[in-house]
Coordinates of C-alpha atoms and ligand atoms in Angstrom, one line a residue:
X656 CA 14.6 0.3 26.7
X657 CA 12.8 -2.5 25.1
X658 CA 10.9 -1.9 21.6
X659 CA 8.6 -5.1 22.7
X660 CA 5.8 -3.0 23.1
X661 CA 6.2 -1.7 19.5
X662 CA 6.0 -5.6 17.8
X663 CA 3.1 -6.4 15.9
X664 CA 0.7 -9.1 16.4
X665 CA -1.9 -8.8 13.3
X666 CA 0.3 -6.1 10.7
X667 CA 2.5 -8.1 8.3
X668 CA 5.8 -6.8 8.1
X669 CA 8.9 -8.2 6.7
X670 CA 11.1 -10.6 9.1
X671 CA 14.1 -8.7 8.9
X672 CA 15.1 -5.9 6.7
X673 CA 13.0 -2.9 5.1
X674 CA 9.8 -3.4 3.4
X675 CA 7.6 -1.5 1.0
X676 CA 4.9 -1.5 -1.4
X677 CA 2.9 -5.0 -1.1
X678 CA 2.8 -6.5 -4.8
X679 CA 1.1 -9.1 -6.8
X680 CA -2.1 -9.3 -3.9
X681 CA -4.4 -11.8 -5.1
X682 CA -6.2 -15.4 -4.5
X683 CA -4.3 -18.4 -6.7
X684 CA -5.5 -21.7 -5.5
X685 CA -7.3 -20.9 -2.7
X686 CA -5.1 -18.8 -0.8
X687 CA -4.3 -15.6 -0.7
X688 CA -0.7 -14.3 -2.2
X689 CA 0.8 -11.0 -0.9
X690 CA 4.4 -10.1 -1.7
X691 CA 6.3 -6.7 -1.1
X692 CA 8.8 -5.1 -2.0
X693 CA 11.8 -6.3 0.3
X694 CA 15.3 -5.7 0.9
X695 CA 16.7 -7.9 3.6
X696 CA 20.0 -6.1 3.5
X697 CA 18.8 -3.1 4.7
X698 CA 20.4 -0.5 5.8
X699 CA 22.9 -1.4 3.5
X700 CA 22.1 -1.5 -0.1
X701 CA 18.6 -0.4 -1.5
X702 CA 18.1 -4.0 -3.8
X703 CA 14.4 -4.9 -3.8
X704 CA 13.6 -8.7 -4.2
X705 CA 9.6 -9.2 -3.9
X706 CA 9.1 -11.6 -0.5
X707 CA 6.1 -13.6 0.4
X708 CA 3.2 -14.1 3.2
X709 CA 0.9 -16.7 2.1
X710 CA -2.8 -17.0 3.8
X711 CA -5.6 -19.1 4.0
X712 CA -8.4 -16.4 5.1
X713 CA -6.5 -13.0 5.6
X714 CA -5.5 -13.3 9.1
X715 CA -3.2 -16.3 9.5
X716 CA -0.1 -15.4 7.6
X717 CA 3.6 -17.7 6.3
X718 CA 6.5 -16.2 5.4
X719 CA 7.5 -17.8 2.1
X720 CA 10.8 -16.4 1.4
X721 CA 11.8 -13.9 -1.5
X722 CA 11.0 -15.9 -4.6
X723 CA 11.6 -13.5 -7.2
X724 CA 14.9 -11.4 -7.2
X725 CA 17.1 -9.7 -8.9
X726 CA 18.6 -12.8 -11.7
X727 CA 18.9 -11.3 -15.1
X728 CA 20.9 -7.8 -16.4
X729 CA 17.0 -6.6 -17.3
X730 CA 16.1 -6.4 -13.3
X731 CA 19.8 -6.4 -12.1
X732 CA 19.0 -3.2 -9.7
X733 CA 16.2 -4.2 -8.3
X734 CA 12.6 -6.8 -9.2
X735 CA 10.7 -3.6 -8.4
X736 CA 6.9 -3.5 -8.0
X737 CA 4.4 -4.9 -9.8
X738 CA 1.4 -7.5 -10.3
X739 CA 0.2 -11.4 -10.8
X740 CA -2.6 -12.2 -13.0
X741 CA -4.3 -16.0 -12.3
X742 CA -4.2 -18.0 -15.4
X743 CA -6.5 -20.6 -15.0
X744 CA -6.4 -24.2 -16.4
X745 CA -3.0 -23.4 -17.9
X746 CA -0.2 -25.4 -16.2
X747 CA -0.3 -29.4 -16.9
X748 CA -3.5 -31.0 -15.8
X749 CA -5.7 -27.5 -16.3
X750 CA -3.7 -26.4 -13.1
X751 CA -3.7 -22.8 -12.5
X752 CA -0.7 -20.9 -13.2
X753 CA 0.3 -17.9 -11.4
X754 CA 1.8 -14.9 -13.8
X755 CA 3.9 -12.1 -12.2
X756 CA 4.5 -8.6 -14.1
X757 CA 7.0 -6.4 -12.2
X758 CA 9.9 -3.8 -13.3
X759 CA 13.2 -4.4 -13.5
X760 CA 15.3 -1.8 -12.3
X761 CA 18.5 -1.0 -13.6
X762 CA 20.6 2.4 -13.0
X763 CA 23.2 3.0 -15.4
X764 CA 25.2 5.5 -13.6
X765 CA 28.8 4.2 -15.7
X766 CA 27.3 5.1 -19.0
X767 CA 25.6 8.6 -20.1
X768 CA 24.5 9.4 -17.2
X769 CA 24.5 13.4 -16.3
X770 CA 25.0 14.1 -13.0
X771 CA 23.2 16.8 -12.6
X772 CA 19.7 14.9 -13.7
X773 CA 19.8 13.8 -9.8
X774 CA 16.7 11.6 -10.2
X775 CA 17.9 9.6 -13.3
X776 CA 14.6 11.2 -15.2
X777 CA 16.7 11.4 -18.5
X778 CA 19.9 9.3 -18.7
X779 CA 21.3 6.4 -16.0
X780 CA 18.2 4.5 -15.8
X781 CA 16.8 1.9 -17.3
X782 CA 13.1 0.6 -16.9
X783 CA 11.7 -2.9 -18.2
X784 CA 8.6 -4.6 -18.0
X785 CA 9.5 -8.7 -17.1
X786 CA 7.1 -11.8 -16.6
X787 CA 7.6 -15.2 -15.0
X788 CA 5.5 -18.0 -14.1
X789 CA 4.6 -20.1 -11.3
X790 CA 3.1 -23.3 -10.5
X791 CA 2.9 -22.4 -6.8
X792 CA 3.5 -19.3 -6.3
X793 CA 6.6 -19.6 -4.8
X794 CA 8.4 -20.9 -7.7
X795 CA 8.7 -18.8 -10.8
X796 CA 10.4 -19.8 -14.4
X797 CA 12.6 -17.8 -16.9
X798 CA 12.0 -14.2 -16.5
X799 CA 10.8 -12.7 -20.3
X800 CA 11.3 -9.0 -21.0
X801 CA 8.5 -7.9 -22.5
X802 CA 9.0 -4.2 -23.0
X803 CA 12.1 -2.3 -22.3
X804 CA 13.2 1.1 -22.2
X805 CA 13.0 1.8 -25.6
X806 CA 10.1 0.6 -25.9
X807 CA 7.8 3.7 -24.3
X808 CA 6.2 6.2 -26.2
X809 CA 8.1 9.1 -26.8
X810 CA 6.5 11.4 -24.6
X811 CA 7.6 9.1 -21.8
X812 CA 11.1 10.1 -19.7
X813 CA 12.9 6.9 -17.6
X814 CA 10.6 6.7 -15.1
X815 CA 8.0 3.9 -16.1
X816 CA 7.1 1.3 -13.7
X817 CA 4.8 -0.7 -11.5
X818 CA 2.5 -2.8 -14.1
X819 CA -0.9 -3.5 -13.3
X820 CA -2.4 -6.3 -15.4
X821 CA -6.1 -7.3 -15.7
X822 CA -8.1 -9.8 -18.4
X823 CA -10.9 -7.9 -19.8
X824 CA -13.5 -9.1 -22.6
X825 CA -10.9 -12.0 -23.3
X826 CA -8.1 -9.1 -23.8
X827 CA -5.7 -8.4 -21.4
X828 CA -4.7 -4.5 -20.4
X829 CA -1.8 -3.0 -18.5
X830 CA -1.1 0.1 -16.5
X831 CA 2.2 1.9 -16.2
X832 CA 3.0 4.4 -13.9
X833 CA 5.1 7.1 -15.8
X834 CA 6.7 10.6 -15.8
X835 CA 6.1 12.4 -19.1
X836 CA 9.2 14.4 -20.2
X837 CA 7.7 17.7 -19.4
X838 CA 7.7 16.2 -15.5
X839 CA 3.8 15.4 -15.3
X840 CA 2.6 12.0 -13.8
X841 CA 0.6 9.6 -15.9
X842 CA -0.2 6.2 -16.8
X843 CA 0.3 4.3 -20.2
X844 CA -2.2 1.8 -21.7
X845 CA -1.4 -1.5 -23.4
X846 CA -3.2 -3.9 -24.8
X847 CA -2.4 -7.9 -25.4
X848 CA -4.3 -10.6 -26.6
X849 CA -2.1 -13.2 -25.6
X850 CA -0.1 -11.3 -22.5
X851 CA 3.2 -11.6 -24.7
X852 CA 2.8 -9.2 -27.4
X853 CA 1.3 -5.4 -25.6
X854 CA 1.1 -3.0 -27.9
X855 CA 0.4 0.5 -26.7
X856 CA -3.0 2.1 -26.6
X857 CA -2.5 5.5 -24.9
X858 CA -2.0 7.7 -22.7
X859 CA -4.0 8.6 -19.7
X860 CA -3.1 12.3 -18.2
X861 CA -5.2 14.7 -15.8
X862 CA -6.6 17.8 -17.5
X863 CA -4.0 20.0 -15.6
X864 CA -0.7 18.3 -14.7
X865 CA -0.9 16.2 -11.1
X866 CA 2.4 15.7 -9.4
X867 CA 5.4 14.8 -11.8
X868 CA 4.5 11.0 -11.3
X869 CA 2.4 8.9 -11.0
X870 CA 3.4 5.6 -8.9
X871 CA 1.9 2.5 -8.0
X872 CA -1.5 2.5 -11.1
X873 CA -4.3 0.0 -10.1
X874 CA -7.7 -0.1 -10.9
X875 CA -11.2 -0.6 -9.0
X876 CA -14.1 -2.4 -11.2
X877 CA -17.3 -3.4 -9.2
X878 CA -20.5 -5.3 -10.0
X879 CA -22.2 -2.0 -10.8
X880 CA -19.9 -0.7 -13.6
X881 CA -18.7 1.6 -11.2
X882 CA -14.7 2.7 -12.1
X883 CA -12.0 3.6 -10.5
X884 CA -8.4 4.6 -11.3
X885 CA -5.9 4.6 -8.4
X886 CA -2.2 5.8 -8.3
X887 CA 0.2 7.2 -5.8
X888 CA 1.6 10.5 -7.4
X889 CA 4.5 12.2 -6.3
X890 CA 5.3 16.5 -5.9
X891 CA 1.9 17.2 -5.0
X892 CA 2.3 20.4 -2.9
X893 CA 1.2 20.3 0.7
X894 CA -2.3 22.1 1.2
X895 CA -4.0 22.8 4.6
X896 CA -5.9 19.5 4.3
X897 CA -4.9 17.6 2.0
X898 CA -1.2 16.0 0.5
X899 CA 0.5 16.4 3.5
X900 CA 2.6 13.1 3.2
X901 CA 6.2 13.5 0.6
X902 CA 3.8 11.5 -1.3
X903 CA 0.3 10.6 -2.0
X904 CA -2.0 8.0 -2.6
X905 CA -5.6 8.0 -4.0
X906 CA -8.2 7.1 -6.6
X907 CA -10.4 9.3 -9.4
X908 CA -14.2 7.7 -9.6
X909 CA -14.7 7.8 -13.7
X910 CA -17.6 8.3 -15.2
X911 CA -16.7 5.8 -17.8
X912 CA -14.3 2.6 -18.6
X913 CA -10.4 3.0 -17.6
X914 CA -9.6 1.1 -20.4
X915 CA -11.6 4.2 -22.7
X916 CA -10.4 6.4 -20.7
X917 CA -7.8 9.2 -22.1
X918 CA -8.1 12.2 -19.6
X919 CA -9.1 12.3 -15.8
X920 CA -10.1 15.3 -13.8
X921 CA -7.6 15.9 -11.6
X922 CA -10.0 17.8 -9.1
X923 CA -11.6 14.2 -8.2
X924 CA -8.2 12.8 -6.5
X925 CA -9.6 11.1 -3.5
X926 CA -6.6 10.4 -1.1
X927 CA -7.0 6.7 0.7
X928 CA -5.7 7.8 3.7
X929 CA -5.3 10.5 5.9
X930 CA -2.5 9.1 8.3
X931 CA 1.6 9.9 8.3
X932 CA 2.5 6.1 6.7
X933 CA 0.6 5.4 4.3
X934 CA 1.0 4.8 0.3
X935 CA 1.3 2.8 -2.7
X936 CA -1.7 0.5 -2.2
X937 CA -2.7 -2.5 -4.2
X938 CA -6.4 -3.7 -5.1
X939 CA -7.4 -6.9 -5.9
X940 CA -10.5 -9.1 -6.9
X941 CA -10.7 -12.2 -4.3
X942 CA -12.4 -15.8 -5.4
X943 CA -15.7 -14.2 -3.9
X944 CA -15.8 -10.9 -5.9
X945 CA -14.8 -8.6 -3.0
X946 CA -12.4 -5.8 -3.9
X947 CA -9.5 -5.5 -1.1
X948 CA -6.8 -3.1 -0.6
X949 CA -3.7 -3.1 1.3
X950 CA -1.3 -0.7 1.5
X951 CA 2.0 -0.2 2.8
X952 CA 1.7 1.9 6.2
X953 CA 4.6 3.4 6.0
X954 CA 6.7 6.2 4.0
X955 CA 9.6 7.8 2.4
X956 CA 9.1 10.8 4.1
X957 CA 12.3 11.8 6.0
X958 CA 10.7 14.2 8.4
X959 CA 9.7 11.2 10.9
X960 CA 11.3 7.7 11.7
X961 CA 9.8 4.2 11.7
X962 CA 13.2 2.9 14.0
X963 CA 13.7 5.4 16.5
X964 CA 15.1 2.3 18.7
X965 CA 16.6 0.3 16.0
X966 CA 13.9 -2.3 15.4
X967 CA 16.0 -4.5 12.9
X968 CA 13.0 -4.1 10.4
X969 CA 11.4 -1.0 9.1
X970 CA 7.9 -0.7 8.0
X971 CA 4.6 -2.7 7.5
X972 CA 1.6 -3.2 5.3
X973 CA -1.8 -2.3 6.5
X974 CA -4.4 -4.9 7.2
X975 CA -6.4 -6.0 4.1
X976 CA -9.8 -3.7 3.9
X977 CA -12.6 -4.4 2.0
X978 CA -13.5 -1.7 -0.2
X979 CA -17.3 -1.0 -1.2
X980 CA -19.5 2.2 -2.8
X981 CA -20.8 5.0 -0.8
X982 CA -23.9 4.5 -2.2
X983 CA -24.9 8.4 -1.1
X984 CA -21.2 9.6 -2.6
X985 CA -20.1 7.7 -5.0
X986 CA -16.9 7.2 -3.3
X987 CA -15.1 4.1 -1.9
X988 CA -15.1 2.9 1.9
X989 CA -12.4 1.3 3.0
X990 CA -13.3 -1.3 6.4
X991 CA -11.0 -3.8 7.7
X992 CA -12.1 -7.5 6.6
X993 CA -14.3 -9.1 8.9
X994 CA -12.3 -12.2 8.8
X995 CA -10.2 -10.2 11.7
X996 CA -13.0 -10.3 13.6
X997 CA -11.9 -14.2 14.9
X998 CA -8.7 -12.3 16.7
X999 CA -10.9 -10.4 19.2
X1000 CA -10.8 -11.8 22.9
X1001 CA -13.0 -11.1 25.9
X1002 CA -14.5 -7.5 25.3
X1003 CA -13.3 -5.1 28.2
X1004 CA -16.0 -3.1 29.1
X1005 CA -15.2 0.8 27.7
X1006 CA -17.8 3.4 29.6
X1007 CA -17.7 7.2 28.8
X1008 CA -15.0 8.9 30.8
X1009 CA -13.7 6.1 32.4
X1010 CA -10.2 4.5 31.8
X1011 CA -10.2 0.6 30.5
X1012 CA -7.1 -1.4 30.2
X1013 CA -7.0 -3.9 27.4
X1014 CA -4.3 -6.8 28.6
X1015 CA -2.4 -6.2 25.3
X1016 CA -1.1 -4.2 22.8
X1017 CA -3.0 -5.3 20.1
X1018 CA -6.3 -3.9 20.3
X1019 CA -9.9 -3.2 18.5
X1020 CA -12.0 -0.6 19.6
X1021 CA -15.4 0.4 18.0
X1022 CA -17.1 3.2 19.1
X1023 CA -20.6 3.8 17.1
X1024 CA -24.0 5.9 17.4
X1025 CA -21.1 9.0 18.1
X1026 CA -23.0 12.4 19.4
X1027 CA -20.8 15.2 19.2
X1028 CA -17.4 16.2 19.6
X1029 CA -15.0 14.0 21.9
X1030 CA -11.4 11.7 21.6
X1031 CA -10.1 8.2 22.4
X1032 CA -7.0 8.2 24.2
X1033 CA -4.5 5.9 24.7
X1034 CA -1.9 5.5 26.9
X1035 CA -2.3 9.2 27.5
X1036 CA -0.1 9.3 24.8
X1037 CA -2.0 9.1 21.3
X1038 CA -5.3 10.7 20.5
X1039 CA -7.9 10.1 17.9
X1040 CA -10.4 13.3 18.3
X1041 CA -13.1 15.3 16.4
X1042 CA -13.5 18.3 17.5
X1043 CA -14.7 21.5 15.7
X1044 CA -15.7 19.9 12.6
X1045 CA -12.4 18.5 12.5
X1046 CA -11.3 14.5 13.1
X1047 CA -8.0 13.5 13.5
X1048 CA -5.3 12.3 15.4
X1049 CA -2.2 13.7 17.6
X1050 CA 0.3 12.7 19.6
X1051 CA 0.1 14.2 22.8
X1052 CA 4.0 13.0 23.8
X1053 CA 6.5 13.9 21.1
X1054 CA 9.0 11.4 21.7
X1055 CA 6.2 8.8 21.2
X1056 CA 5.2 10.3 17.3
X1057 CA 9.3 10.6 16.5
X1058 CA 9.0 13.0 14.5
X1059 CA 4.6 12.9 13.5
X1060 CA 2.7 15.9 13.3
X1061 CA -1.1 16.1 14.2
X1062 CA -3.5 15.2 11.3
X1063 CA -6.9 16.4 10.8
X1064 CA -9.2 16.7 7.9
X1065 CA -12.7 18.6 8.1
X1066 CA -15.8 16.5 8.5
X1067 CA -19.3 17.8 9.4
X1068 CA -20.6 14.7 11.8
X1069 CA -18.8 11.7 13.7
X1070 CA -20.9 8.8 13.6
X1071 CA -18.8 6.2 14.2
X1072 CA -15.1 5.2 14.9
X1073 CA -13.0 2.2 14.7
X1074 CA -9.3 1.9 16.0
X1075 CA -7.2 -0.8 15.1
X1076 CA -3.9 -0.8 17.7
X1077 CA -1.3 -2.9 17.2
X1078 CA 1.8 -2.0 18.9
X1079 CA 3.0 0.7 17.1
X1080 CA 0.9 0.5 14.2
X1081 CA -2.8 1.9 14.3
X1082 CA -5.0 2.5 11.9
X1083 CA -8.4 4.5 12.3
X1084 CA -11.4 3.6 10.3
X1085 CA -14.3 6.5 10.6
X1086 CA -18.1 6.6 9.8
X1087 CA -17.6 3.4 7.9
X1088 CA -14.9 3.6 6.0
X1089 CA -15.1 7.2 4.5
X1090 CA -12.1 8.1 6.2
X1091 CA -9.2 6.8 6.9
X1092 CA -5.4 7.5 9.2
X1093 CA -2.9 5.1 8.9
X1094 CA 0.1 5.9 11.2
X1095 CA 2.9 4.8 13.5
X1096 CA 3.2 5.2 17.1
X1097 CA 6.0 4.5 19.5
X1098 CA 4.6 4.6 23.0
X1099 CA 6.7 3.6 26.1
X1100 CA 7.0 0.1 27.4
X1101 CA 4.0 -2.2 28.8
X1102 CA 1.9 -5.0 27.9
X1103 CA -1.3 -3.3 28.8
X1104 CA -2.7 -0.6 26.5
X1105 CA -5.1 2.0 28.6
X1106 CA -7.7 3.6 26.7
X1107 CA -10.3 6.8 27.7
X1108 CA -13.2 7.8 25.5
X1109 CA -15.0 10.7 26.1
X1110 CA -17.4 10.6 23.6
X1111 CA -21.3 10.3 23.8
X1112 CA -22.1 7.6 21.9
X1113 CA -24.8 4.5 21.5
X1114 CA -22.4 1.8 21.7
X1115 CA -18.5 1.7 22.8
X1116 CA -16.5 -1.9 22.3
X1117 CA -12.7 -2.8 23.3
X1118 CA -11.3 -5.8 22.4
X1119 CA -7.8 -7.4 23.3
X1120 CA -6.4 -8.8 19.8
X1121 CA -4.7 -12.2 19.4
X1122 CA -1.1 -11.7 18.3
X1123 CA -0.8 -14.4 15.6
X1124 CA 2.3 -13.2 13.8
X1125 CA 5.3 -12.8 16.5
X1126 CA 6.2 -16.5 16.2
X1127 CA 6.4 -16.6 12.2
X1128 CA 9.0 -13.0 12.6
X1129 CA 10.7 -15.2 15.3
X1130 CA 11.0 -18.5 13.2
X1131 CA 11.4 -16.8 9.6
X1132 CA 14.4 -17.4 7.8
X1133 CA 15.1 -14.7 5.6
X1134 CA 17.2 -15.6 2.9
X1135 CA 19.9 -12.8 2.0
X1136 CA 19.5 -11.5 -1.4
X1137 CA 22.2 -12.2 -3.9
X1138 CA 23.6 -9.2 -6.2
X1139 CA 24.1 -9.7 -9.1
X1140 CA 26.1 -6.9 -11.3
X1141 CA 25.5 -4.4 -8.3
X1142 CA 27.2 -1.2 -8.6
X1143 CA 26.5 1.3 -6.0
Ligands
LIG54 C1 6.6 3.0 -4.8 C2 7.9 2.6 -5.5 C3 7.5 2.0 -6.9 C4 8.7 1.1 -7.2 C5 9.0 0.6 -5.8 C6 10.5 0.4 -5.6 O1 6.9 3.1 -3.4 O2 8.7 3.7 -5.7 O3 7.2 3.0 -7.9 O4 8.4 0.1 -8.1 O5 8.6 1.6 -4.9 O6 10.7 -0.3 -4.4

């Protein structure tokens, strides 16, 4: 069997190897920067370097290499995730200057390490916060350590990572993901008024403890004041419909500043996403003001595969979506950029109860003015429905979800739906951007893509998508990662 049908033609994903969380998403010079968290060697040894897509509008992607990887004994186990901050005028010439913050990993299983603490919470790990510079982005300086492990607050166990770093009234704050010692999630709060010297502020906790940590911090500040603090926490228990993922991913609105901010209610946790792969996302403030998020559409969850044919890479990142107030909730829609708009061919005409073949597997459908329950189906295989007060999405073969369960989460109207399908990554944007599924799907071969909608609606649109990634993941050259020290 060929996984052809399975490639993707609009997702970023690395060239080879396993990929993770995207990092360091911004605009420097122009362009946007997106790195992840990549190991080429995958399978083999889990060694994260952060790789590279660079774009000029969102769409059109390069694949830059891995520019920042494991070099000094402070990240020798891994550059884990982390951030970029755009200093402006500061190279020669008032160039800008591209800033990353990431953790260094380091597991110290030959010194005091007790077995028995399996996940390295209190001895064999080692956490640092590093920074390095770069004129372009895809060549950084000397690494600086900037805090290490024993640097933390007491309350803190090993697990502190993932910095997010932001200028604010001409300071400059940072957000650590942490695990306090008495295994609740939080974040910690520095401050810097020159990005070399942080000193802590505090600590922000929920009321009630939230999962035993908190991943992945990152913060949502728009034009209206309006605040948001986002993190992917871990051991939330699976409820009937919510936090059904090994992990999860969302945001708390505040009612004030996150830098003022001590204690969030817990109760607010808005998960981003609804779908089987999704977590750690990253936000980020483009040249124009517009918030964007992307996320990596994918998992650690073991109870479902993203290779059940041996693709030679595992995972992708979602496409970048452009985040904006619910002016009637408060809350944050999430819609794909419009810039993706350009990859949308002839529009194949999509009637009620009629079945339309798109002439690819990359595909945008848009299905608005929705009255009443009803489904889009495609390939007979995958099924986005809302039914009962309930929207969601199933797999109606089993061998095509490997391993996916059906997702639903209560909603009292359908207005509208959007379905982005390429190959075996779709993503399902409903009544605007209030929710969200983000999911894989590995349907048989083909290079058509049939899809049915039974839904009453004002308007129904399917468009064939160009595929303008599969000749960079054929041309890349991925570098192999050097390892340095590495012990496992
Ligand atoms: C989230 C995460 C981060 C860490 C990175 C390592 O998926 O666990 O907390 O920095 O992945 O790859």
């Amino acid at each position: 069997m060929s996984n052809a049908s399975w490639e993707l033609g609009f997702h970023l994903r690395s060239p080879r190897g396993w990929l993770n969380d995207p990092n360091g998403a911004c605009q420097f010079r122009g362009e946007y920067y997106l790195y992840y968290q990549y190991n080429d060697s995958w399978p083999k040894a889990d060694q994260k370097a952060w790789g590279l897509f660079v774009s000029p509008d969102l769409v059109h992607w390069r694949y830059e290499g891995m520019p920042i990887e494991p070099s000094i004994p402070e990240d020798r186990h891994g550059v884990y995730s982390g951030c970029t901050l755009v200093e402006h005028g500061a190279g020669p010439n008032g160039a800008d200057v591209l800033r990353a913050f990431y953790t260094g990993n380091v597991v110290c299983l030959d010194q005091a390490h007790n077995p028995r603490d399996v996940g390295r919470v209190y001895t064999g790990r080692e956490a640092h916060e590093i920074t390095c510079a770069s004129a372009d982005g895809k060549h950084f300086g000397e690494k600086t350590v900037l805090l290490r492990t024993q640097d933390y607050p007491w309350e803190c166990s090993l697990h502190v990572r993932d910095p997010k770093v932001w200028r604010q009234d001409g300071r400059l704050y940072m957000l650590l993901g942490a695990r306090h010692l008495c295994n609740h999630g939080m974040c910690l709060l520095y401050v810097s008024n020159d990005g070399w010297n942080w000193e802590f502020a505090h600590l922000i906790e929920a009321a009630y403890p939230f999962g035993y940590m908190w991943e992945c911090p990152n913060i949502v500040q728009l034009a209206d004041g309006s605040e948001y603090l986002a993190f992917s926490p871990q051991g939330l228990p699976r409820q009937r419909d919510r936090w059904h993922n090994v992990c999860q991913a969302g945001y708390i609105p505040l009612p004030g500043r996150i830098v003022d901010t001590r204690e969030v209610d817990e109760r607010d946790f808005v998960e981003w996403d609804h779908g089987h792969d999704f977590y750690a996302p990253q936000t980020f403030v483009d040249d124009s003001g517009r918030w964007i998020l992307v996320g990596w559409l994918g998992s650690f969850d073991h109870r479902w595969t993203c290779t059940p044919d041996g693709l030679a890479w595992c995972h992708c990142l979602t496409v970048p979506r452009l985040l904006r107030k619910d002016p009637a909730t408060g809350l944050l829609l999430q819609t794909p950029v419009p810039e993706l708009d350009v990859l949308r061919g002839e529009e194949v005409p999509l009637a009620v109860n009629e079945e339309a073949r798109i002439a690819s597997r990359h595909a945008d459908i848009v299905v608005q003015g929705i009255d009443g329950d009803g489904a889009l189906t495609f390939d007979q295989s995958l099924q986005v429905f809302f039914e009962h007060g309930r929207l969601g999405i199933r797999y109606l073969q089993a061998t095509h979800a490997a391993g996916r369960d059906e997702r639903s989460v209560p909603l009292d109207c359908l207005r509208d739906v959007r379905v982005l399908v390429d190959g075996s990554a779709v993503e399902v944007y409903a009544n605007d951007g209030a929710q969200v599924f983000s999911s894989r799907w590995f349907s048989g071969e083909g290079t058509s893509l049939a899809v049915h909608t039974s839904f009453a609606a004002r308007e129904a649109h399917a468009w064939p998508m160009e595929d303008v990634l599969s000749e960079m993941y054929a041309t890349a050259q991925a570098p192999s990662i050097t390892l340095p020290g590495w012990n496992a």
